Tab-separated table of C-alpha atoms and ligand atoms in Angstrom:
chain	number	residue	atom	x	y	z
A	9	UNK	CA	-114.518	-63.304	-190.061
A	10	UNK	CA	-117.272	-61.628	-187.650
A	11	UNK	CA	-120.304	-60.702	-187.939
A	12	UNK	CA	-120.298	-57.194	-187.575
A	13	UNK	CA	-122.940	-54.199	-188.145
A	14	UNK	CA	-123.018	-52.390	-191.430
A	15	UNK	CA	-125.095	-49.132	-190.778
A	16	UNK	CA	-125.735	-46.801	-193.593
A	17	UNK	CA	-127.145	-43.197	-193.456
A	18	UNK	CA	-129.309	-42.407	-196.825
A	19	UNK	CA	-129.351	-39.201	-197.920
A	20	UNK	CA	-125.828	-38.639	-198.835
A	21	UNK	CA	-124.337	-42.112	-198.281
A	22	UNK	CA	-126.963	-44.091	-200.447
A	23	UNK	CA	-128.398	-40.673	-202.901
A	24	UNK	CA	-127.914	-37.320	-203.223
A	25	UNK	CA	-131.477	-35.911	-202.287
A	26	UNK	CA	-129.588	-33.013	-200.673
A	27	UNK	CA	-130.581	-31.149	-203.739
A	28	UNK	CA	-134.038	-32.378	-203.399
A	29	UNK	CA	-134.075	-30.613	-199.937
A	30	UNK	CA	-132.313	-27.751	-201.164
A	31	UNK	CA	-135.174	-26.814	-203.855
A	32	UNK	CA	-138.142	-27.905	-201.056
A	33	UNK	CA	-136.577	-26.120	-198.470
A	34	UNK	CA	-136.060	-22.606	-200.365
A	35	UNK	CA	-139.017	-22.489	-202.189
A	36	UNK	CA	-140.647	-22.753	-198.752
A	37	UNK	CA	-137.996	-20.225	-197.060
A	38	UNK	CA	-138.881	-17.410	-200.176
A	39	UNK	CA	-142.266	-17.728	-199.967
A	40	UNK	CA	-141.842	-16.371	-196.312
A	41	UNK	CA	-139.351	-13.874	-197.312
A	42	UNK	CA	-136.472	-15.526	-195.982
A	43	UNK	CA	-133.366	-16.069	-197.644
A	44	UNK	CA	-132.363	-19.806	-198.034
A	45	UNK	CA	-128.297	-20.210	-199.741
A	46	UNK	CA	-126.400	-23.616	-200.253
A	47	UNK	CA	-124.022	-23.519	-197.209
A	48	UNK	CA	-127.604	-23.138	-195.283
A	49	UNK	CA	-128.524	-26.358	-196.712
A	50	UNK	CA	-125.639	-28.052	-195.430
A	51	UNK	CA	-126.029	-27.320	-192.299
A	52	UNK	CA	-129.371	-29.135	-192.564
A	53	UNK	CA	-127.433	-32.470	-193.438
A	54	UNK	CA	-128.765	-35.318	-191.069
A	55	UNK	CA	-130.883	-33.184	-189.312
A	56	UNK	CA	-134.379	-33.846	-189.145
A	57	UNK	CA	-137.409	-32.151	-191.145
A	58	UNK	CA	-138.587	-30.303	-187.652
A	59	UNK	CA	-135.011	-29.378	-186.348
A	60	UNK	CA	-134.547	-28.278	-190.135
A	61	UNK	CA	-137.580	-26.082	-189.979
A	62	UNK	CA	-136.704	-24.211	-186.947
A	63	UNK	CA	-133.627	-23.258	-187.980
A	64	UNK	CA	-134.776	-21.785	-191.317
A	65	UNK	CA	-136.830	-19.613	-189.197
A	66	UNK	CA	-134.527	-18.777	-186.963
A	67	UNK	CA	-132.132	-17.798	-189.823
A	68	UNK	CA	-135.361	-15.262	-191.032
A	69	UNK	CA	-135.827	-14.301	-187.314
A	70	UNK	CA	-139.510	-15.631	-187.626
A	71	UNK	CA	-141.945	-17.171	-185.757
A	72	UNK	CA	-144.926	-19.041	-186.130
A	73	UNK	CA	-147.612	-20.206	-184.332
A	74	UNK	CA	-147.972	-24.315	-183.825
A	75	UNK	CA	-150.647	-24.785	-186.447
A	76	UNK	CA	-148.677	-22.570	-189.312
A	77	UNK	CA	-145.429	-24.282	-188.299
A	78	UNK	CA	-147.190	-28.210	-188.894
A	79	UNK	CA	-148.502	-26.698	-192.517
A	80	UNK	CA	-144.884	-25.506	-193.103
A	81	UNK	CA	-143.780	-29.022	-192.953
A	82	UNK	CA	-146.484	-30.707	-194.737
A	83	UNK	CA	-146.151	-28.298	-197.344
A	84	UNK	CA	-141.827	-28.265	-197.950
A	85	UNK	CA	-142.521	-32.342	-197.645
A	86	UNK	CA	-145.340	-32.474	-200.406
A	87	UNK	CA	-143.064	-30.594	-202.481
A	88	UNK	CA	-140.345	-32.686	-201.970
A	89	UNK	CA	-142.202	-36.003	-202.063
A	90	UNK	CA	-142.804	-34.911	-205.804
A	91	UNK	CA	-139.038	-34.800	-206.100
A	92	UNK	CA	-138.127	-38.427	-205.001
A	93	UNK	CA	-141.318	-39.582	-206.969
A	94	UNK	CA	-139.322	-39.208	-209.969
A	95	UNK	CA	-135.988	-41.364	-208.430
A	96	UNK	CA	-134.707	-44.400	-209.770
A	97	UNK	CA	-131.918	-47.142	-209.514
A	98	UNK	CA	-129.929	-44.165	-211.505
A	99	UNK	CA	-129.749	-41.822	-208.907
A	100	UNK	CA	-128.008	-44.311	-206.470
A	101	UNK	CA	-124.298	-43.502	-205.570
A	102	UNK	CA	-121.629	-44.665	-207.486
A	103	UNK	CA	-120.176	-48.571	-206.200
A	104	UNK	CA	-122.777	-48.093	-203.343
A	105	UNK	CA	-124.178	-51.592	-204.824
A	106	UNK	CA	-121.050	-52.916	-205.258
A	107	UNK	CA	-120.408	-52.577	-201.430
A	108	UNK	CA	-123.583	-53.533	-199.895
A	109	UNK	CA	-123.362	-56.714	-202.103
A	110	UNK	CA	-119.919	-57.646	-200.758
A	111	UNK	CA	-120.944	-57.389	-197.053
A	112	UNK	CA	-123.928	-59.747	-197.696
A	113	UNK	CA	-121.879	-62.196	-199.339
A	114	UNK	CA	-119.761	-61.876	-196.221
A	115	UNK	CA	-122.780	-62.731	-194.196
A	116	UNK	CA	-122.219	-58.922	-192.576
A	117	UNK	CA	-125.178	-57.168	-190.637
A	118	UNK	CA	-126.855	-54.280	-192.853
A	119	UNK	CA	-128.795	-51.576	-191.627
A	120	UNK	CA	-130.027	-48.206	-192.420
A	121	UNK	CA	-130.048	-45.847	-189.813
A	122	UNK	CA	-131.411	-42.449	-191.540
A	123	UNK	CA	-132.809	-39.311	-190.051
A	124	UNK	CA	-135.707	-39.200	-192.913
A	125	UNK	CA	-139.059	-40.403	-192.752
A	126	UNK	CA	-139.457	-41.061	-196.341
A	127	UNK	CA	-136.264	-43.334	-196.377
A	128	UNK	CA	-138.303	-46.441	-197.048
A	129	UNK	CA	-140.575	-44.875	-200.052
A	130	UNK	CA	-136.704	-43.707	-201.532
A	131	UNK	CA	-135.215	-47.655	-201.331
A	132	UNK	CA	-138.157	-48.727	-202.935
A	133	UNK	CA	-137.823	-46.064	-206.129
A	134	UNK	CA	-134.034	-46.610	-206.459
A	135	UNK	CA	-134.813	-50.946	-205.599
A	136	UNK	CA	-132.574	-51.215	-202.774
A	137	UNK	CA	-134.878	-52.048	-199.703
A	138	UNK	CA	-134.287	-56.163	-200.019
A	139	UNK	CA	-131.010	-55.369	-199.147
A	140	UNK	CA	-131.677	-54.318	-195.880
A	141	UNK	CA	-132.267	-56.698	-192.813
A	142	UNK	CA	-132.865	-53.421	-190.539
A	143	UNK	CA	-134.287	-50.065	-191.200
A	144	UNK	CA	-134.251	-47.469	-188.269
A	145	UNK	CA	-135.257	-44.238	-190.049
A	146	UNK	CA	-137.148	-41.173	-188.837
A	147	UNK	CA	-140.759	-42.434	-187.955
A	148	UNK	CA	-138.704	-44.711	-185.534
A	149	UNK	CA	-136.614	-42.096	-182.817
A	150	UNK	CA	-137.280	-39.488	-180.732
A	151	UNK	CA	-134.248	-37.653	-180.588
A	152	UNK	CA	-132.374	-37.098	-183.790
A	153	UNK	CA	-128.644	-37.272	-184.706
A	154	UNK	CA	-126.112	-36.343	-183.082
A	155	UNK	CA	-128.226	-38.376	-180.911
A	156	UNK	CA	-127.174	-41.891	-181.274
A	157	UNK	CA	-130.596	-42.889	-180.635
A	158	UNK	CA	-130.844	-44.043	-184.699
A	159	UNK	CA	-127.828	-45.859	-184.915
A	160	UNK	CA	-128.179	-47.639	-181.247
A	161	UNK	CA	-131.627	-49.229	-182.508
A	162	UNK	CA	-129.988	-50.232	-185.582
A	163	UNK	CA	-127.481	-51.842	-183.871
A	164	UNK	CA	-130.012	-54.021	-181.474
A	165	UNK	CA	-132.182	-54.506	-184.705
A	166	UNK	CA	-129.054	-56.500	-186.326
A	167	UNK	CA	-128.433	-57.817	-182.754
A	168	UNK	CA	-124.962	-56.570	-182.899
A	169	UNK	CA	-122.734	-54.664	-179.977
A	170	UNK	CA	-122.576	-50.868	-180.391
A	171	UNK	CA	-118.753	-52.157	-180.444
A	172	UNK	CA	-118.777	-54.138	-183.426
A	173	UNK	CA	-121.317	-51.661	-185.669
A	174	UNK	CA	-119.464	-49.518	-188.351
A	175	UNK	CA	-121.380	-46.336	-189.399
A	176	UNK	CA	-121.141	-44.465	-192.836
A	177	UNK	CA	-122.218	-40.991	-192.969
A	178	UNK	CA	-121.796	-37.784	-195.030
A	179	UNK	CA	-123.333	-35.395	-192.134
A	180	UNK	CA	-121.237	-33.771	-189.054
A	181	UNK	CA	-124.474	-34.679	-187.088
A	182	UNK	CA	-124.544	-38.236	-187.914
A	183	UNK	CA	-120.091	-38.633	-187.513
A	184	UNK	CA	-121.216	-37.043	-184.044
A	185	UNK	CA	-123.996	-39.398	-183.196
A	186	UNK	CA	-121.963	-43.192	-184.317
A	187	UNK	CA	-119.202	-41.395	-182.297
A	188	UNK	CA	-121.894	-41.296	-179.572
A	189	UNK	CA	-122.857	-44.616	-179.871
A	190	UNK	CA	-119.378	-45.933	-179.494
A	191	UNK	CA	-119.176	-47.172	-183.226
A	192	UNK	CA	-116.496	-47.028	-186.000
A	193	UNK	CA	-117.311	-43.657	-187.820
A	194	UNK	CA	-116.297	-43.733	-191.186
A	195	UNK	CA	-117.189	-40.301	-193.192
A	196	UNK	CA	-117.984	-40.128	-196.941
A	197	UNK	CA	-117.342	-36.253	-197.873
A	198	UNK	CA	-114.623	-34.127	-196.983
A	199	UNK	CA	-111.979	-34.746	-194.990
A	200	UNK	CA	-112.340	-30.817	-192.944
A	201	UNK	CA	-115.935	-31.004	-192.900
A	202	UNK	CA	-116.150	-34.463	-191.497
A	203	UNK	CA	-112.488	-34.713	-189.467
A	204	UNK	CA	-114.478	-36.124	-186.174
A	205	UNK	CA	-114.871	-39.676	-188.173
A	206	UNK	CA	-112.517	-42.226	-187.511
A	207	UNK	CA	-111.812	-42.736	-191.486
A	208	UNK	CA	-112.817	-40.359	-194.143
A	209	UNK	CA	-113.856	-41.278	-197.948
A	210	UNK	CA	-114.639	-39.020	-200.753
A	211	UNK	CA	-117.262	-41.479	-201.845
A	212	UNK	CA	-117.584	-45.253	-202.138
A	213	UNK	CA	-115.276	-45.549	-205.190
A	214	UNK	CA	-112.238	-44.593	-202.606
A	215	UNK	CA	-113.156	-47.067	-200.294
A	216	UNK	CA	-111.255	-50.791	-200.866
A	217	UNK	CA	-112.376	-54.664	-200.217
A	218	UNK	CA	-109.448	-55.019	-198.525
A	219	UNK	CA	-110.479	-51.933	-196.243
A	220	UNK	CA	-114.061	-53.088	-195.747
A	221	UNK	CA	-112.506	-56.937	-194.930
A	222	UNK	CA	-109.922	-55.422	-192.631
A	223	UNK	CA	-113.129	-54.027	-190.637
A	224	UNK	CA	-114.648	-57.259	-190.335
A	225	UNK	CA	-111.522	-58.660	-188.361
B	5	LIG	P1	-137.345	-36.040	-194.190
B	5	LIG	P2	-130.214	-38.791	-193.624
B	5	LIG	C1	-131.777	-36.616	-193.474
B	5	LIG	O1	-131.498	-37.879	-193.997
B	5	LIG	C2	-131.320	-35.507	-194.403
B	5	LIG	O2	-129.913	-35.467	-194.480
B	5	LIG	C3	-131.825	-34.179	-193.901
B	5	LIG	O3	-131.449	-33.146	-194.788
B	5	LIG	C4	-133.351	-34.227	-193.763
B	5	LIG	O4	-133.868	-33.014	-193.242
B	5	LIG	C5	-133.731	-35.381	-192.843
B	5	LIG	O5	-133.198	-36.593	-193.373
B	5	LIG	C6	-135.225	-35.541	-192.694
B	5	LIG	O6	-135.783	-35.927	-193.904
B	5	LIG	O7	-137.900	-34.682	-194.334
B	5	LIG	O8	-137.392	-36.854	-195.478
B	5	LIG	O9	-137.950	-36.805	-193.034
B	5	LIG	O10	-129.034	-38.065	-194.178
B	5	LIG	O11	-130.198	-38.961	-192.123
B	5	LIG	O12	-130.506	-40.085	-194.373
B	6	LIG	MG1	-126.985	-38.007	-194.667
């Protein structure tokens, strides 16, 4: 068996703080009279808190000036900081353990490669961060995904080829950014959302040992 790079995106892979960004994200969007709706919030999957901003705003056909646009984002963060300050080993994904357990008793590379810059604050709350040997999150790229910027650094972190990494994401972005990188895309969501990944899973309880073994070959 090789070595090979496990990469894992968070939100969405590891937890579900889409909600979390849902609730931050309209709160801010009604107080500036713009209309925030679910299927908005999906298309902010993966992408980061700036890119996510200037959408919204685009949506409402606003603008701001620099200094109310930096306030914006401190403020949807605080409220959503007060969200994940209330996480725990509970809110983790269902056989997400299971799997990162099985690669490290296979000696496998592990990485997270996440687009948030509060990913290490949410591994601590749900006790997950030991299992990491590499965290590229989103104090540590310029460009975002579908840049593979995230998942490249990830892979030179583990000191693994691009080649040999395997990516897991829920977010079209982030399918679009391991495809980028020249990595094994595998998607966790649905199959017509996510059809540019090389393998799609509804979630972790669909995917097999003998799947994640045949990927270490
Ligand atoms: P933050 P991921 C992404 O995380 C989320 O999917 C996206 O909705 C969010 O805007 C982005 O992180 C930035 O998050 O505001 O915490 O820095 O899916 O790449 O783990
Ligand atoms: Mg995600």
């Amino acid at each position: 068996m090789t070595r090979k790079g496990f990469i894992f995106d968070l939100d969405g892979v590891i937890v579900d703080t889409a909600k979390y960004h849902f609730l931050a994200w309209k709160n801010l969007a009604n107080s500036l009279g713009i209309d925030f709706t679910k299927e908005q919030n999906e298309q902010l999957k993966g992408v980061s808190r700036i890119n996510s901003l200037e959408k919204i705003l685009n949506w409402g056909n606003k603008t701001v000036s620099a200094d109310e646009f930096q306030k914006l984002l401190v403020q949807k963060n605080e409220e959503y900081l007060e969200y994940i300050t209330k996480m725990d080993e509970s809110e983790i994904l269902p056989d997400t353990e299971k799997i990162l357990d099985f690669l490290i008793q296979n000696n496998q590379g592990i990485a997270l490669g996440s687009a948030s810059k509060n990913a290490v604050p949410i591994l601590e709350k749900i006790n997950l961060l030991s299992k990491f040997e590499c965290i590229v999150d989103g104090n540590s790229v310029i460009k975002g995904k579908p840049n593979p910027e995230v998942f490249l650094k990830a892979a030179d972190g583990l000191q693994v080829p691009p080649a040999e990494c395997i990516v897991f994401e829920d977010s079209i972005a982030g399918i679009q950014a391991a495809n980028a990188a020249d990595m094994i895309s595998i998607g966790i969501g649905e199959q017509n959302v996510l059809y540019e990944a090389d393998y799609v899973f509804k979630d972790f309880t669909e995917l097999s040992v003998e799947f994640l073994k045949s990927l270490m070959n």
